[in-house]
Tab-separated table of C-alpha atoms in Angstrom:
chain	number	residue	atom	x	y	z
A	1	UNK	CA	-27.922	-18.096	41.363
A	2	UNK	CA	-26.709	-15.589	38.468
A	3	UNK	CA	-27.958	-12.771	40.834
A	4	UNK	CA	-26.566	-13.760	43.656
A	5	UNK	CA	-23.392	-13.831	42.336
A	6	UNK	CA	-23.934	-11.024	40.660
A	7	UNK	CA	-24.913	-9.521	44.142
A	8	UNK	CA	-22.073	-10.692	46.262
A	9	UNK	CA	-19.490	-8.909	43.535
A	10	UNK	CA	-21.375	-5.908	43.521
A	11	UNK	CA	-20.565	-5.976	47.466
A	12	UNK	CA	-17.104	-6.819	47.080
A	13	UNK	CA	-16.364	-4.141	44.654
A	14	UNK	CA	-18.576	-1.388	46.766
A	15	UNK	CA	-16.545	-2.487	50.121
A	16	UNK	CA	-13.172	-1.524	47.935
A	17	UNK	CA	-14.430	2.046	48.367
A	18	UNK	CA	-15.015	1.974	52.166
A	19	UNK	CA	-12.280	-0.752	53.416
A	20	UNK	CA	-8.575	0.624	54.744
A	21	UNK	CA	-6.996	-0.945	51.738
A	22	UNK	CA	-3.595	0.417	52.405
A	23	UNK	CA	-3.926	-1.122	56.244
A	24	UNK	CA	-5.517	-3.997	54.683
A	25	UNK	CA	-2.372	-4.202	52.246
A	26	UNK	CA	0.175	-3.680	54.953
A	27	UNK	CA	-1.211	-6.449	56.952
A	28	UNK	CA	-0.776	-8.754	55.026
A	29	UNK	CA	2.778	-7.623	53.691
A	30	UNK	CA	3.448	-8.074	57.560
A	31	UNK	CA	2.106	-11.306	57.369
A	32	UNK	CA	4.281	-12.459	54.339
A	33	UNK	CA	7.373	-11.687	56.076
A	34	UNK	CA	6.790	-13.677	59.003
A	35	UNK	CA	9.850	-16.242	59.238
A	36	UNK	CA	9.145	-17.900	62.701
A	37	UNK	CA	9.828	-21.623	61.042
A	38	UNK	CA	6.463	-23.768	61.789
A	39	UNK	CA	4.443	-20.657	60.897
A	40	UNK	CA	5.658	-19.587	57.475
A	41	UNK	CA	5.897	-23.586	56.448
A	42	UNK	CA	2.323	-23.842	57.039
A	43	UNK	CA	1.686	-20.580	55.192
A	44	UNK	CA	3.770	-21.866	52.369
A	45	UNK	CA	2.020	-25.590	52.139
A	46	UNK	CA	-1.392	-23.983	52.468
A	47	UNK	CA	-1.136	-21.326	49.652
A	48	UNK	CA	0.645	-23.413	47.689
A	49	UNK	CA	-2.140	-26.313	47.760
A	50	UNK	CA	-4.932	-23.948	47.811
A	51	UNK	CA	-3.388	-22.281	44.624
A	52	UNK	CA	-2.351	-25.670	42.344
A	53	UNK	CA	1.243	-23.696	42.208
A	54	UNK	CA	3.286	-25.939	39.906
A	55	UNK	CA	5.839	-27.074	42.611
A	56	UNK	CA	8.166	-28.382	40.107
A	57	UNK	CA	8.952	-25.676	38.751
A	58	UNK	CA	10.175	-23.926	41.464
A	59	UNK	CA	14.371	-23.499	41.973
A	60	UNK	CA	14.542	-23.760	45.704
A	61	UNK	CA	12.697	-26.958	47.719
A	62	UNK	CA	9.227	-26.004	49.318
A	63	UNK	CA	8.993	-25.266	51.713
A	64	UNK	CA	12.452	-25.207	53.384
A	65	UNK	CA	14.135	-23.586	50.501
A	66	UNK	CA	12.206	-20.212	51.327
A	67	UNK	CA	12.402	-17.703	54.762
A	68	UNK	CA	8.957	-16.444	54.519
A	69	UNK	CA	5.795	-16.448	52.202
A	70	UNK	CA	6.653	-13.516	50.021
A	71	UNK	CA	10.043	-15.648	49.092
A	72	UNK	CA	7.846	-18.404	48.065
A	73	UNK	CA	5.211	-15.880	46.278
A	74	UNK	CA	7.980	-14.264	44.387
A	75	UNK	CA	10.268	-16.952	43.516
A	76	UNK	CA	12.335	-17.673	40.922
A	77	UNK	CA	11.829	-20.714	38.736
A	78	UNK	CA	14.417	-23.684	37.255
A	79	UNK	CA	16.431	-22.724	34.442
A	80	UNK	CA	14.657	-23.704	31.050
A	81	UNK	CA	11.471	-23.434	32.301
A	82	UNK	CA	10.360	-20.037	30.543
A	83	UNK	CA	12.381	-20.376	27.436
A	84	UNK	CA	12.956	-17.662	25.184
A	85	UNK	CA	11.218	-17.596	21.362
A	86	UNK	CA	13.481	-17.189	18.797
A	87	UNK	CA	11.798	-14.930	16.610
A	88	UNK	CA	12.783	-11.428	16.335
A	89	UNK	CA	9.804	-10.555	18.550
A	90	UNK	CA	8.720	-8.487	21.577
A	91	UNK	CA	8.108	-11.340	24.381
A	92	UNK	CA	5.609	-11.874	26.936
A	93	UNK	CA	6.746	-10.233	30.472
A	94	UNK	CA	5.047	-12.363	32.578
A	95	UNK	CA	3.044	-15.354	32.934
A	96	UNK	CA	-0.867	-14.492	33.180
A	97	UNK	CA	-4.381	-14.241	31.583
A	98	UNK	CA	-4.815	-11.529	29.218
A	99	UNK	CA	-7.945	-9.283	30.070
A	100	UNK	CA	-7.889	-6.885	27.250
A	101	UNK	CA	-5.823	-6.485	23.899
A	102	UNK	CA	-6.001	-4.363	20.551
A	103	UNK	CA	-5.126	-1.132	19.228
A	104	UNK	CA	-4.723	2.088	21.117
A	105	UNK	CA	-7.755	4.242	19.865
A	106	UNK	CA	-7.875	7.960	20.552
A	107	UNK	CA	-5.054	7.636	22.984
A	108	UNK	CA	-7.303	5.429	24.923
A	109	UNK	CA	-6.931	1.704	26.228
A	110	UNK	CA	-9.838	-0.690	26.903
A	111	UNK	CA	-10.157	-1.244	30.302
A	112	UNK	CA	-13.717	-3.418	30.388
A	113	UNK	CA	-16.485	-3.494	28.138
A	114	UNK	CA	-17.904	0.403	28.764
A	115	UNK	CA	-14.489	1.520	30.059
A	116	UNK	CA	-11.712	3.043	29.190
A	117	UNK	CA	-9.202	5.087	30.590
A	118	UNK	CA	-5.988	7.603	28.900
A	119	UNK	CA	-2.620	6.346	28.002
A	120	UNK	CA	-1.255	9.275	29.126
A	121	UNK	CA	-2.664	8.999	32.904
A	122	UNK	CA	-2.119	5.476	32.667
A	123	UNK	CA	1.824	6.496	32.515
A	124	UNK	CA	2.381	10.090	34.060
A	125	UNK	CA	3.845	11.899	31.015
A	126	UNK	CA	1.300	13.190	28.331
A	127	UNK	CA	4.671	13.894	25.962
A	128	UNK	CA	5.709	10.076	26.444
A	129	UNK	CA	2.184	8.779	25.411
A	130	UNK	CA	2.936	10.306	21.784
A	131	UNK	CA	5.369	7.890	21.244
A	132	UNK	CA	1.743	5.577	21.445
A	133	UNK	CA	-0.432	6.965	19.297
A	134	UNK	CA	-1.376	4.444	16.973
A	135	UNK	CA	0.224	1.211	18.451
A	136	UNK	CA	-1.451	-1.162	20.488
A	137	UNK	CA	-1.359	-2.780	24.224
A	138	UNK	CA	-1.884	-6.026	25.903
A	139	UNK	CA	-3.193	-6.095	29.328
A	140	UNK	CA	-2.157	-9.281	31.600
A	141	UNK	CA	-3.418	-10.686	34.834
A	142	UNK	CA	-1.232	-12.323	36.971
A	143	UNK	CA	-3.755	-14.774	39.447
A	144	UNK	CA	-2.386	-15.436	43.098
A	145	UNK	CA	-1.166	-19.127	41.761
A	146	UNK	CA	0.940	-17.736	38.675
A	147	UNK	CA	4.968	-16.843	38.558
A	148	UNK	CA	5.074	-13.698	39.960
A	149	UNK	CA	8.142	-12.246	38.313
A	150	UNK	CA	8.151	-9.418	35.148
A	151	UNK	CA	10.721	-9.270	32.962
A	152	UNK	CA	11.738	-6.934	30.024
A	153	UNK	CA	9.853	-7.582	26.758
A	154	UNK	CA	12.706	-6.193	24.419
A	155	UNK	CA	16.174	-5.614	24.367
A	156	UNK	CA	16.953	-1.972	24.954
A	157	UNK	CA	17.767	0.590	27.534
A	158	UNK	CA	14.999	1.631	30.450
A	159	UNK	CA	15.060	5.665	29.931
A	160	UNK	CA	12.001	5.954	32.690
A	161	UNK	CA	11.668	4.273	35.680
A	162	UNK	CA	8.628	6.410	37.412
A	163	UNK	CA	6.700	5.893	40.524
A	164	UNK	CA	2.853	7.032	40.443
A	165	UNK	CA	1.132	6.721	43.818
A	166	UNK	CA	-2.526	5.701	43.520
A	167	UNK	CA	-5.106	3.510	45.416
A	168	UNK	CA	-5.571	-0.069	46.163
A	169	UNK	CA	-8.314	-1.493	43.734
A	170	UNK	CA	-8.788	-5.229	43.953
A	171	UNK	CA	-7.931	-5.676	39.767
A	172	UNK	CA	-9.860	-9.007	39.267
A	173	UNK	CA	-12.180	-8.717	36.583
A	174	UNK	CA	-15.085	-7.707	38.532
A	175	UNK	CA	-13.209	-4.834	39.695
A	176	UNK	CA	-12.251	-3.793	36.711
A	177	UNK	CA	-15.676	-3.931	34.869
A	178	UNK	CA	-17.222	-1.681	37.857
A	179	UNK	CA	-14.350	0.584	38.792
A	180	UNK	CA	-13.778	3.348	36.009
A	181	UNK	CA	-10.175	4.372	34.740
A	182	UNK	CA	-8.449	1.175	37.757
A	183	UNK	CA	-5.380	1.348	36.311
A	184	UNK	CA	-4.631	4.807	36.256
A	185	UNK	CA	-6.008	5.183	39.398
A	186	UNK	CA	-3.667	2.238	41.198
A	187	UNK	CA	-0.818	2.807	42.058
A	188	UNK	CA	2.408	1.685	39.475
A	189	UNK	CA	5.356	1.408	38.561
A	190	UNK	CA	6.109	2.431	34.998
A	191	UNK	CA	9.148	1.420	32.492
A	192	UNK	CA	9.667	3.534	29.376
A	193	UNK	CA	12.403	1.827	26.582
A	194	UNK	CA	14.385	3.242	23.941
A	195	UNK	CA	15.470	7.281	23.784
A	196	UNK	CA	12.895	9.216	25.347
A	197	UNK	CA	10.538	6.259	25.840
A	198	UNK	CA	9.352	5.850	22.272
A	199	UNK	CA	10.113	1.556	22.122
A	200	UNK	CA	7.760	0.385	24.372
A	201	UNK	CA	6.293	0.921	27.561
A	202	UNK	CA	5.174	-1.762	30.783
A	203	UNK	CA	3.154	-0.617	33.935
A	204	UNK	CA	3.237	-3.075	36.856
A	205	UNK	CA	-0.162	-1.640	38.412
A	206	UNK	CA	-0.356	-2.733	42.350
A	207	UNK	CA	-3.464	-3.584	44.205
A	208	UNK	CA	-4.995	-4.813	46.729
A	209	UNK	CA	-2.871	-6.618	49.069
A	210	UNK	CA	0.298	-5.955	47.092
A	211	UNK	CA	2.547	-4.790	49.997
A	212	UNK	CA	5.350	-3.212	47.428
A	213	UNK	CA	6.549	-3.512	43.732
A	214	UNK	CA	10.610	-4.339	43.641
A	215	UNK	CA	13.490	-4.453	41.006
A	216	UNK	CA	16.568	-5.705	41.073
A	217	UNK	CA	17.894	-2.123	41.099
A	218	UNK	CA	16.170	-0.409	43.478
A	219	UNK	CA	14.645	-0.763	46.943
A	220	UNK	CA	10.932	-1.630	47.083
A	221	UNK	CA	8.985	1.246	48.156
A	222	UNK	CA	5.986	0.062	50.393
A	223	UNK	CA	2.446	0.654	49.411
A	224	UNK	CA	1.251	4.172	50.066
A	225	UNK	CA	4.632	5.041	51.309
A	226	UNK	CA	5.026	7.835	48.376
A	227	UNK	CA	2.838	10.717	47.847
A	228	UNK	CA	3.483	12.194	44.481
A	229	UNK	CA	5.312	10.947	41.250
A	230	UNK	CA	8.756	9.860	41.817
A	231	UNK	CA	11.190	9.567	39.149
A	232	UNK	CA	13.494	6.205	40.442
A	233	UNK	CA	16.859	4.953	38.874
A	234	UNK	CA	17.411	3.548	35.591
A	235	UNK	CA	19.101	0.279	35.818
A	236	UNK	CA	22.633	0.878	34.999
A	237	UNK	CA	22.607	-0.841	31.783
A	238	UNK	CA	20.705	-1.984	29.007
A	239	UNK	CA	18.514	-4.764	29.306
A	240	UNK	CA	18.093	-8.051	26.986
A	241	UNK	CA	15.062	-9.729	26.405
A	242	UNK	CA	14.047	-11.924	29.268
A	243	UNK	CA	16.609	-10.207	31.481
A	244	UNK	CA	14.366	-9.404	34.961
A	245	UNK	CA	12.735	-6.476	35.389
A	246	UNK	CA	10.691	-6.562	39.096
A	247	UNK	CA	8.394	-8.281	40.988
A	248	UNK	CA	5.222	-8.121	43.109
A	249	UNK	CA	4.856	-8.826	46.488
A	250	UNK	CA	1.844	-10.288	46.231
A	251	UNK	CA	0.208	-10.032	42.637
A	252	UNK	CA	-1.762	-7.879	40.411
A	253	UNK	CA	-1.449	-6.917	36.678
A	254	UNK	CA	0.835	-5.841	34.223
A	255	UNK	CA	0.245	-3.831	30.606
A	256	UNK	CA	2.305	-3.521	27.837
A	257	UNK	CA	2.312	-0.508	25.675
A	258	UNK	CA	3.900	-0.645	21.714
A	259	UNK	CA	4.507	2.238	19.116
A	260	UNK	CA	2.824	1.721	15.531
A	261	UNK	CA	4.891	-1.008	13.654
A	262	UNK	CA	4.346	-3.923	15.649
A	263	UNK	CA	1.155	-6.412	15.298
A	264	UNK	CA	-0.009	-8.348	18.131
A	265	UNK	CA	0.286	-12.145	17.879
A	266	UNK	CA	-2.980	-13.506	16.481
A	267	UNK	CA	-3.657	-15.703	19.099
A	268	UNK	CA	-4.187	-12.832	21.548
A	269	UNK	CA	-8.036	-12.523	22.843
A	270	UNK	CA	-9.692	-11.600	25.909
A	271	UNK	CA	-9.297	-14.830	28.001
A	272	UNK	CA	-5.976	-16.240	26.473
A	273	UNK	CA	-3.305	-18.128	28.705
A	274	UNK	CA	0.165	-16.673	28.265
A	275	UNK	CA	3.709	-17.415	29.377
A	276	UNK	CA	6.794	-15.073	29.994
A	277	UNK	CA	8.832	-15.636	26.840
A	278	UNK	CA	6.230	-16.362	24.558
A	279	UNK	CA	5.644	-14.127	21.568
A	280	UNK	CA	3.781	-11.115	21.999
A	281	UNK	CA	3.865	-8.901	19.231
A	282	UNK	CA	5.938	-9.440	15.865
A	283	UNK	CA	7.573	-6.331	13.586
A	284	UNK	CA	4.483	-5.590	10.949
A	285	UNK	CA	5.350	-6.571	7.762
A	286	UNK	CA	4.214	-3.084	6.517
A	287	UNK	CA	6.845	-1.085	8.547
């Protein structure tokens, strides 16, 4: 049985390299937007059973309160349902599983056990992944039945908002232990803090069937529709903790990047359950 599985993902993630995924991708963005009312209801009651989405927390009614699937996939939830922790901390973004954790090492990240890939291809700018060098990074998957929104980890301004075009990687963890260097080779959306970039960093990376990455700023570019680095706007002002930062239309994974000075919280592992607006990372008592 362990090779057969073992078998069928070694298909999946050798199809990845063959398959249309932007076509793929843009099918079923096309598909999400579909608000003809019987059809996207039954879209809407099917992924949400199929999924075990947590109905109750969601602000509008299901699945009336919502025009089409995406809606429903990116939706916002009840007040008080994420709340905020206290502490002088950098917070979780988003709700997820983290993959991979721990210090950045040679201006490397871990990726999967045998890979990993550069900070500085990871987030366009070789001079911004200075600001890195010694810190650390969390890496969190967001599953089709989690909240799908990403919001800012710390209070301070966005300085880069930069568009890298890339492929279409599934980033489940099969993919990611057989694909070398996925998330600098998907395409992203990264978010640089403070002056010059040097508070943090967060990479929304898009995948496969992830028909765009939006903010509340700026109008979501579809997948493939860019073919070099774009520099987007900056929101117009500066952001507090919690405050929204984008969303995926249809989900993938998002990684934080801090400078030296912060230590992750303890309970971090490979594996661990996190919510937006947990603690993340706490000022090191040595700084």
């Amino acid at each position: 049985m362990k090779a057969l599985r073992a078998f069928g993902r070694g298909v999946f993630v050798a199809l990845q390299y063959v398959l249309p995924q932007f076509a793929i991708t843009r099918a079923m963005a096309w598909l999400s937007h579909r608000e003809t009312v019987w059809f996207k209801n039954l879209l809407i009651r099917g992924f949400s059973r199929l999924m075990g989405i947590n109905e109750a927390e969601a602000a509008q009614s299901i699945p009336n309160g919502y025009p089409n699937l995406n809606a429903f996939f990116t939706r916002t939830l009840k007040p008080g349902c994420r709340p905020l922790d206290t502490a002088p901390a950098v917070i979780t973004p988003c709700d997820g599983v983290v993959s991979q954790c721990g210090p950045i090492e040679d201006g490397q990240l871990i990726q999967a056990k045998g890979f990993r890939y550069r900070v500085d291809r990871l987030i366009g700018s070789s001079e911004q992944a200075e600001h890195f060098v010694g810190g650390s990074f969390v890496t969190i998957y967001l599953a089709p039945h989690d909240y799908h929104r990403v919001h800012s980890p710390i209070s301070s301004v966005v300085s880069t908002h930069r568009h890298i075009p890339g492929q279409l990687f599934s980033v489940n963890k099969a993919t990611a232990a057989a694909v070398p260097r996925l998330f600098a080779r998907n395409e992203r959306r990264v978010f640089c803090f403070g002056p010059g970039g040097a508070d943090a960093a967060l990479i929304m990376v898009g995948a496969l069937n992830v028909g765009s990455i939006s903010t509340p700023w700026h109008e979501a570019l579809s997948a493939g529709s860019v073919g070099q680095t774009q520099n987007l706007p900056c929101p117009p002002e500066r952001l507090t903790r919690g405050d929204t930062l984008g969303w995926f239309n249809l989900g993938s994974t998002v990684i934080v990047l801090l400078p030296s000075g912060y230590d992750l919280t303890e309970s971090l592992s490979e594996g661990s359950k996190v919510k937006m607006g947990e603690t993340l990372a706490t000022p090191a008592l040595s700084a």
